[in-house]
mmCIF file of C-alpha atoms in Angstrom:
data_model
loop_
_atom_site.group_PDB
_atom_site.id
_atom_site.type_symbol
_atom_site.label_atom_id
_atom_site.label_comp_id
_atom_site.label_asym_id
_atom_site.label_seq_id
_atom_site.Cartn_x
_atom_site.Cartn_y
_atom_site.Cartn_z
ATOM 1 C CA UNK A 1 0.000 0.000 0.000
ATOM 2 C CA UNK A 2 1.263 3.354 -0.930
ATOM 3 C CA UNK A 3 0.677 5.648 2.559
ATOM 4 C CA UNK A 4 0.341 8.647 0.152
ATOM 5 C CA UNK A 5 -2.614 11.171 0.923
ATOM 6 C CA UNK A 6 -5.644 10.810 -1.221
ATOM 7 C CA UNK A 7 -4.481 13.231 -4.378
ATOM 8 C CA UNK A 8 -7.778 15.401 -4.068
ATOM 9 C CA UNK A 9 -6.281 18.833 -6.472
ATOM 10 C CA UNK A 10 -5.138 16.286 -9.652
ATOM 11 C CA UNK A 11 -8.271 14.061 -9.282
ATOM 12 C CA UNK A 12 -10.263 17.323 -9.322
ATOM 13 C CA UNK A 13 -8.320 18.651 -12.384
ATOM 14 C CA UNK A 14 -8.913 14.783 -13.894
ATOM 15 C CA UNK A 15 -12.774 15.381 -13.200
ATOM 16 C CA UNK A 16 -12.558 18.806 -14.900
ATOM 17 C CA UNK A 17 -11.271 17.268 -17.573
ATOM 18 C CA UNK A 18 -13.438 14.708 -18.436
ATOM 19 C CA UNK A 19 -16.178 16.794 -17.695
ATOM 20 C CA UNK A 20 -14.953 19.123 -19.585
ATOM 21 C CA UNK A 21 -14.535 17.062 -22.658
ATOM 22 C CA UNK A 22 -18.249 15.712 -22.494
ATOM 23 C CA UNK A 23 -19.526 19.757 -22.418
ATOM 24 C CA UNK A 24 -17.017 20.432 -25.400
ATOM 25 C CA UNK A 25 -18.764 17.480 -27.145
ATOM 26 C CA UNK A 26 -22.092 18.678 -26.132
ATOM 27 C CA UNK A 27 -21.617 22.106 -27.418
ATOM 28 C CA UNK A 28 -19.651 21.044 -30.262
ATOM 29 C CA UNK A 29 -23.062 19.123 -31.354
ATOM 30 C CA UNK A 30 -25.059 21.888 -30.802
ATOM 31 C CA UNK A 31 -22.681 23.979 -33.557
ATOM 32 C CA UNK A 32 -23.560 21.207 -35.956
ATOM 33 C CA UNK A 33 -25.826 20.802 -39.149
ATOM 34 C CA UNK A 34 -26.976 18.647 -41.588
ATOM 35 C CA UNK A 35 -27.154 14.668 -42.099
ATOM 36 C CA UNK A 36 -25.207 11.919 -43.019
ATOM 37 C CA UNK A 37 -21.544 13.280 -43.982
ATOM 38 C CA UNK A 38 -22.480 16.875 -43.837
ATOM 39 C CA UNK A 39 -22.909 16.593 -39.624
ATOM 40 C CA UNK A 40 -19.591 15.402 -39.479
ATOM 41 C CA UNK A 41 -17.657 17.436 -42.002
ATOM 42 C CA UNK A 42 -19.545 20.738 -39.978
ATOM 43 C CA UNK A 43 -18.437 18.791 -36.550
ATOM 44 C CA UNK A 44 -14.658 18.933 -37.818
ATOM 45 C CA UNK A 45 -14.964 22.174 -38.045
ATOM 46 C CA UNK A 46 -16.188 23.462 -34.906
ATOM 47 C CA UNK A 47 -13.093 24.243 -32.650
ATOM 48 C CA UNK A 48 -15.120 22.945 -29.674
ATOM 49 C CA UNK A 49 -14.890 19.542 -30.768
ATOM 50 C CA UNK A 50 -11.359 20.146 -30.858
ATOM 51 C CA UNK A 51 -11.091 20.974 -27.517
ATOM 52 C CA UNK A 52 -12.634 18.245 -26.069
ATOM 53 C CA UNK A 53 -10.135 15.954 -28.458
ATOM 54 C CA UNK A 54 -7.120 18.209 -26.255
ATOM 55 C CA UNK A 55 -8.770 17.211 -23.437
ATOM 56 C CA UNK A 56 -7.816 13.037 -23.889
ATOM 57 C CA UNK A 57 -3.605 13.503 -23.994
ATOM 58 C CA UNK A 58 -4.182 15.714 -20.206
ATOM 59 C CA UNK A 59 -6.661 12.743 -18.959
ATOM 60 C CA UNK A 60 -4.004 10.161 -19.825
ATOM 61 C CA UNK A 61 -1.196 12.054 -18.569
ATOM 62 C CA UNK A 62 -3.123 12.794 -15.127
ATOM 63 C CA UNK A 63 -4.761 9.438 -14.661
ATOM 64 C CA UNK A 64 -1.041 7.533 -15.209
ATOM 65 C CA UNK A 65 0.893 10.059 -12.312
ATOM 66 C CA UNK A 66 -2.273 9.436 -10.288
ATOM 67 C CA UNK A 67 -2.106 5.489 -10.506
ATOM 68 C CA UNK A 68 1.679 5.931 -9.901
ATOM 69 C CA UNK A 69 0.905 7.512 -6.817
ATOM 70 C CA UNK A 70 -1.850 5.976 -5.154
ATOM 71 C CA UNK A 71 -3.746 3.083 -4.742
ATOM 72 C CA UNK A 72 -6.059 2.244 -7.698
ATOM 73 C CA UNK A 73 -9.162 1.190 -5.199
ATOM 74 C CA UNK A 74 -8.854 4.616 -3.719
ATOM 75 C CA UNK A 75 -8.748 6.433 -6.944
ATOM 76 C CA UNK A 76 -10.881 4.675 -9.158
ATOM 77 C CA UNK A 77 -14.412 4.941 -7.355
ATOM 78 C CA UNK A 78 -14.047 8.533 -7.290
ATOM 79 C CA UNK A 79 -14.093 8.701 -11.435
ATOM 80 C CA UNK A 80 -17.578 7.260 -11.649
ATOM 81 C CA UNK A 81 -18.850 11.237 -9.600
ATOM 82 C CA UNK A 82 -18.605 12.555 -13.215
ATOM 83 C CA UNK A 83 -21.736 11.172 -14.165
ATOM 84 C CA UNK A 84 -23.736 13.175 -11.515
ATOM 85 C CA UNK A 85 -21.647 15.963 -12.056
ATOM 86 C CA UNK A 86 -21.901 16.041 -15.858
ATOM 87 C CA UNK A 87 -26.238 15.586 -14.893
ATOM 88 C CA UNK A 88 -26.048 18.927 -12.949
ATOM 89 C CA UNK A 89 -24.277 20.460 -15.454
ATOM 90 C CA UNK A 90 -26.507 19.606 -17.998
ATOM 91 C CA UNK A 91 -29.965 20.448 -15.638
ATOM 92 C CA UNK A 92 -28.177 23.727 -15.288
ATOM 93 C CA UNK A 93 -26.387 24.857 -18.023
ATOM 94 C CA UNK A 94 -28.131 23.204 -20.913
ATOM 95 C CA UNK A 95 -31.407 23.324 -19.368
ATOM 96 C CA UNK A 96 -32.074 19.717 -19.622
ATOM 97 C CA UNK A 97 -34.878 17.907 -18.229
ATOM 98 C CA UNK A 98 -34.420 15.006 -16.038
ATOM 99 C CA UNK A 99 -36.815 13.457 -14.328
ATOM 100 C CA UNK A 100 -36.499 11.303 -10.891
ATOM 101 C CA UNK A 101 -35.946 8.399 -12.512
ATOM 102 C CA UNK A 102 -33.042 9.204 -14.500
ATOM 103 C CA UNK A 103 -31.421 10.367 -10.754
ATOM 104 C CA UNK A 104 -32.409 7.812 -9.214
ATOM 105 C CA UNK A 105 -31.146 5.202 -12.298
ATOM 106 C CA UNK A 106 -27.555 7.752 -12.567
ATOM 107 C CA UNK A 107 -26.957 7.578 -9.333
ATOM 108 C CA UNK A 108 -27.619 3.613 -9.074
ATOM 109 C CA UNK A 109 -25.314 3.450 -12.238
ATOM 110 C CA UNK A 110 -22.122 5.760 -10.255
ATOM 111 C CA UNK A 111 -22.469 3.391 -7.890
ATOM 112 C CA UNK A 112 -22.405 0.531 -9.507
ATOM 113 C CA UNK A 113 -19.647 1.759 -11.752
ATOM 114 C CA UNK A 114 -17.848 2.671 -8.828
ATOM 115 C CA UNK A 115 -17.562 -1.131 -7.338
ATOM 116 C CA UNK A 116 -17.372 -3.096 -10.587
ATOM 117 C CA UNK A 117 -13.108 -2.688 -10.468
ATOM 118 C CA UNK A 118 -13.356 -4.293 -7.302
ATOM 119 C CA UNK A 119 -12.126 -8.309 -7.711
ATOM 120 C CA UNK A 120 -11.265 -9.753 -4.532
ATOM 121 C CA UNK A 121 -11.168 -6.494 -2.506
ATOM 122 C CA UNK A 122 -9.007 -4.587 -4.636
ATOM 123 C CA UNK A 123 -8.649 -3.363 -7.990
ATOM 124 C CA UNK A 124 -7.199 -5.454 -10.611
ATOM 125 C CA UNK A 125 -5.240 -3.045 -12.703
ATOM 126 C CA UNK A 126 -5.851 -5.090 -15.732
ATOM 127 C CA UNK A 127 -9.213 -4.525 -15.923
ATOM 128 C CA UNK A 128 -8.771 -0.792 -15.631
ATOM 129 C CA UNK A 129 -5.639 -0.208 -17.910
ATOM 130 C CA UNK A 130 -7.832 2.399 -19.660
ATOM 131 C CA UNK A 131 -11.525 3.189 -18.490
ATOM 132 C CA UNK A 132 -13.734 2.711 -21.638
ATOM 133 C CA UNK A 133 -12.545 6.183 -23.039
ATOM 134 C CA UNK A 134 -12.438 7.583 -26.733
ATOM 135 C CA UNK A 135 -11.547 11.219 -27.369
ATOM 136 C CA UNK A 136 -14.747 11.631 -27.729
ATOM 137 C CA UNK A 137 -16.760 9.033 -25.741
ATOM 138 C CA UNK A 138 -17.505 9.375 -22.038
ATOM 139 C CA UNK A 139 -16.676 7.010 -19.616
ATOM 140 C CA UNK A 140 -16.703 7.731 -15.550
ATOM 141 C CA UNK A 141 -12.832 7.451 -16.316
ATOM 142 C CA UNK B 1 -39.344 2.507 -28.134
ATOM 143 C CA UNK B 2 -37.350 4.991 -29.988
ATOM 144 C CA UNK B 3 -35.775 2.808 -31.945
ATOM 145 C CA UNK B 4 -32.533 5.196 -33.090
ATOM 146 C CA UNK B 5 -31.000 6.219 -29.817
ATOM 147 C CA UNK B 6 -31.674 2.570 -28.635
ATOM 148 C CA UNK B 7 -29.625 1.137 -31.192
ATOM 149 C CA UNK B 8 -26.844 3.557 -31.084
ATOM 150 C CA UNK B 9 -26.429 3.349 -27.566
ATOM 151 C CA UNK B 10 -26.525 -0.539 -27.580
ATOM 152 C CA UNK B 11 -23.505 -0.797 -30.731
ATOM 153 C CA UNK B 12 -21.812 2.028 -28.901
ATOM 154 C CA UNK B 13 -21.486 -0.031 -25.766
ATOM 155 C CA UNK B 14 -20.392 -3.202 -28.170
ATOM 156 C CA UNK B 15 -17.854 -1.173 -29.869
ATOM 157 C CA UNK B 16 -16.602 -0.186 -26.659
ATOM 158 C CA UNK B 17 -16.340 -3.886 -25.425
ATOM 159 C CA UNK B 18 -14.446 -4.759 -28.609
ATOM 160 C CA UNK B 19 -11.765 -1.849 -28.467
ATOM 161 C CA UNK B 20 -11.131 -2.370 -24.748
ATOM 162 C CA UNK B 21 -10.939 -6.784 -25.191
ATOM 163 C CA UNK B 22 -8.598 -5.408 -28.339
ATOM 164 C CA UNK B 23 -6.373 -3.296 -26.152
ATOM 165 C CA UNK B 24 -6.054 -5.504 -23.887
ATOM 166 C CA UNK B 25 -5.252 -8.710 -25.639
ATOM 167 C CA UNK B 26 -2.713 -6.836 -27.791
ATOM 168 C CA UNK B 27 -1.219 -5.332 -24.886
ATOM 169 C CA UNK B 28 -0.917 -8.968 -23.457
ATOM 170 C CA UNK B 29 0.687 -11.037 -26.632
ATOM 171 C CA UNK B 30 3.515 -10.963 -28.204
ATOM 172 C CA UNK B 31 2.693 -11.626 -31.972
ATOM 173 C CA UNK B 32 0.369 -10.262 -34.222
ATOM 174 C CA UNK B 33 -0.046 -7.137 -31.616
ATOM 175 C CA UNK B 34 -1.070 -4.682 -34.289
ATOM 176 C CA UNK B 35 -3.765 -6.836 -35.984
ATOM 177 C CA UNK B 36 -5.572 -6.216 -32.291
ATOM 178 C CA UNK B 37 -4.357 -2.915 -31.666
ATOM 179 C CA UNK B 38 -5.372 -1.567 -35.173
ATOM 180 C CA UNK B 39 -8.862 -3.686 -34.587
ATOM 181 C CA UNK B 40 -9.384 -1.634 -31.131
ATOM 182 C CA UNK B 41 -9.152 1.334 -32.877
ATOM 183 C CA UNK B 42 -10.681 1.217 -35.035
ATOM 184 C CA UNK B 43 -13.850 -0.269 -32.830
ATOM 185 C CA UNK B 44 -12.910 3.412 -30.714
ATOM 186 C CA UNK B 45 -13.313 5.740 -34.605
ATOM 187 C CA UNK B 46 -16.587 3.583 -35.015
ATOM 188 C CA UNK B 47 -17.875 4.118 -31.689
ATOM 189 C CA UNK B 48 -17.117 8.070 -31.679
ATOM 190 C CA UNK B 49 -18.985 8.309 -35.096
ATOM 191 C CA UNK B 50 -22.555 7.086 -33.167
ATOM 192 C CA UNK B 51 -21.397 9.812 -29.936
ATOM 193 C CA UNK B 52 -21.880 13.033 -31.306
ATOM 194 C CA UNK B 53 -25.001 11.992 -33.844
ATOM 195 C CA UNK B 54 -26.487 10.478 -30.268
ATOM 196 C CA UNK B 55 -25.934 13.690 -28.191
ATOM 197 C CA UNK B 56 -27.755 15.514 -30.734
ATOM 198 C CA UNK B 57 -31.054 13.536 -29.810
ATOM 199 C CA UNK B 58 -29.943 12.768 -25.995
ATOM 200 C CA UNK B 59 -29.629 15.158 -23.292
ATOM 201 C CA UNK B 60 -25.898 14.983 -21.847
ATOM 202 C CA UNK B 61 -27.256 14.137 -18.384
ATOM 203 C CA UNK B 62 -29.268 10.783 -20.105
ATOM 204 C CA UNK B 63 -26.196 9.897 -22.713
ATOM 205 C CA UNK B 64 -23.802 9.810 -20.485
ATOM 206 C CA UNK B 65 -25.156 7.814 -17.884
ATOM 207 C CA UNK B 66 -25.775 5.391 -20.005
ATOM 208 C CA UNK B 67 -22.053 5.020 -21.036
ATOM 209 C CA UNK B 68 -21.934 3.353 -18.017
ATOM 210 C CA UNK B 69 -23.302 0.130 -19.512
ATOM 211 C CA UNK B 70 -19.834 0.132 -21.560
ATOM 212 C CA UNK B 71 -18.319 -1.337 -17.885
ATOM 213 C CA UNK B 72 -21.072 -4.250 -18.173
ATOM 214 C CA UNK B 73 -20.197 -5.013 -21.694
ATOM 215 C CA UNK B 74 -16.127 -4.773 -21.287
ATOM 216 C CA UNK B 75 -16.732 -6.681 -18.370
ATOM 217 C CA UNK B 76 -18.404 -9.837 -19.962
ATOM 218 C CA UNK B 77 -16.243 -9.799 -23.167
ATOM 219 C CA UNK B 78 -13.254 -9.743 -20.760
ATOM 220 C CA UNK B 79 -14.961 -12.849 -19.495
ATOM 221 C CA UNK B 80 -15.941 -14.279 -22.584
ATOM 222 C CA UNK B 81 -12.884 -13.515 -24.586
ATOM 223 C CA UNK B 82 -9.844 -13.293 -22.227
ATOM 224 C CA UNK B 83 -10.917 -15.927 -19.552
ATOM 225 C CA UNK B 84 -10.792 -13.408 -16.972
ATOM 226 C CA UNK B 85 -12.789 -13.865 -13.643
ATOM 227 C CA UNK B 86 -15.663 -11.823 -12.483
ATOM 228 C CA UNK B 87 -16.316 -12.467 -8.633
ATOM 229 C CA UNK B 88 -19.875 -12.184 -7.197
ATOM 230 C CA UNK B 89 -18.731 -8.613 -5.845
ATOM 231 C CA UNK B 90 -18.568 -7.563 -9.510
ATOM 232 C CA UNK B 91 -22.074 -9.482 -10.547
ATOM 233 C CA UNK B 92 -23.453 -7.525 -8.316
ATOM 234 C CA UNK B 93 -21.826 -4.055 -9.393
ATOM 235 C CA UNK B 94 -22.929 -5.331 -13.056
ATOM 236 C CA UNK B 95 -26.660 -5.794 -11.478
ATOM 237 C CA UNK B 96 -26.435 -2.382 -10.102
ATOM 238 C CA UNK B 97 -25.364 -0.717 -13.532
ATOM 239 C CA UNK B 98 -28.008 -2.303 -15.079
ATOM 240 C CA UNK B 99 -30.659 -1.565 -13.002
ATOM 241 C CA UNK B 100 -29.427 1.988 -13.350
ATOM 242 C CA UNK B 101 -29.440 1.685 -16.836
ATOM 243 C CA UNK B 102 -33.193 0.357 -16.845
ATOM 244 C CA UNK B 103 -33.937 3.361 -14.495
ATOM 245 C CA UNK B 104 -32.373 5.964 -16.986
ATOM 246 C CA UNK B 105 -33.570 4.200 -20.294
ATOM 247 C CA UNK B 106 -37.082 4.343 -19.406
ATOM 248 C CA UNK B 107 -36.938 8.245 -17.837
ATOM 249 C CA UNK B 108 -34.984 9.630 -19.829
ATOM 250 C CA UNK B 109 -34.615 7.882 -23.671
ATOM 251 C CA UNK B 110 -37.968 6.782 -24.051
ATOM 252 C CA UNK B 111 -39.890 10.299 -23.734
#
């Protein structure tokens, strides 16, 4: 065990990140037009999905000097609070509408999430080599 | 049902189970590394190209929830495809994602 202290301003700046990245896609979309090969040529060329395509290399750089650091079965669990904190962000900023249900299922899912790396009491590194990530994809990475 | 987010989100979360078993089982061999490695990605270009058309009919605070099913799938191809063990802890985590899943599918996709 690695008696570091839990690494709460680089898993914060992680969490921006990937947050981050998920707006940029968001508002990326919503600079988009047309069908078929036309929505992704005008995608391409909005500069916000750009910037959530800078946001992978700094997720990938944090999340390796945080796993060097610290134990992955303190670390890990904490990823899975971007999906409530992207659902905020969304009620609030983009004025989306969720219902109970979709709480109630999120917050279900975070948990869930949170305990699935968890083989035999600890977290098999294996498994979480790289959360399911794209530059563009979410994942509570 | 609405049929078109359904079925994005559902080849989404198999593309995502393919690129990760890729990445991994190239990462673990020592021949034909690149055949695996070029299959992840291109499972992760395939999966991107569903992402944005699906946030454009999803609220962010639905989609990405449901990403969350992409543990459940890498999970059982890791079973299925590189023998590796899933305790009862993780069933249960799996149940629990799922269940979520259900929860967020039915409040939030299905309008």
């Amino acid at each position: 065990m690695r008696p570091h202290a839990f690494p709460w301003l680089v898993m914060t700046i992680l969490l921006a990140s990937v947050v981050g990245d998920w707006i940029f896609d968001k508002i990326a979309v919503l600079h988009t037009s047309g069908q078929g090969l036309a929505f992704y040529g005008s995608l391409l060329r909005t500069p916000w999905f750009w910037f959530g395509v800078a946001t992978i290399p700094m997720q990938f750089w944090i999340w390796t000097r945080i796993i060097r650091n610290t134990d992955l079965s303190r670390v890990y669990p904490t990823t899975s609070m971007t999906y409530p904190i992207t659902m905020l962000i969304g009620s609030i900023f983009f004025h989306e509408d969720l219902n109970g249900l979709v709480w109630i299922g999120a917050l279900l899912i975070t948990a869930g999430v949170a305990m699935i790396g968890f083989e035999r009491g600890r977290l098999e590194p294996a498994v979480l080599s790289t959360p399911p990530e794209t530059d563009e994809l979410p994942t509570a990475l | 049902m609405r049929l078109i987010p359904t079925l994005g989100i559902l080849t989404m979360v198999l593309l995502e189970a393919v690129e990760q078993t890729s990445f991994a089982a190239g990462s673990r061999r020592h021949e034909r590394r690149w055949g695996f490695w070029a299959l992840g990605a291109a499972a992760h270009l395939a999966a991107a190209a569903i992402w944005y058309p699906l946030l454009t009919v999803l609220p962010l605070g639905v989609a990405i929830p449901m990403t969350g099913l992409c543990y459940v799938s890498t999970a059982l191809a890791a079973k299925l495809f590189l023998d590796e063990k899933i305790s009862l802890r993780r069933w249960a985590a799996i149940g629990m994602v799922c269940g979520g899943v259900l929860m967020v599918y039915f409040g939030g996709v299905i309008e």
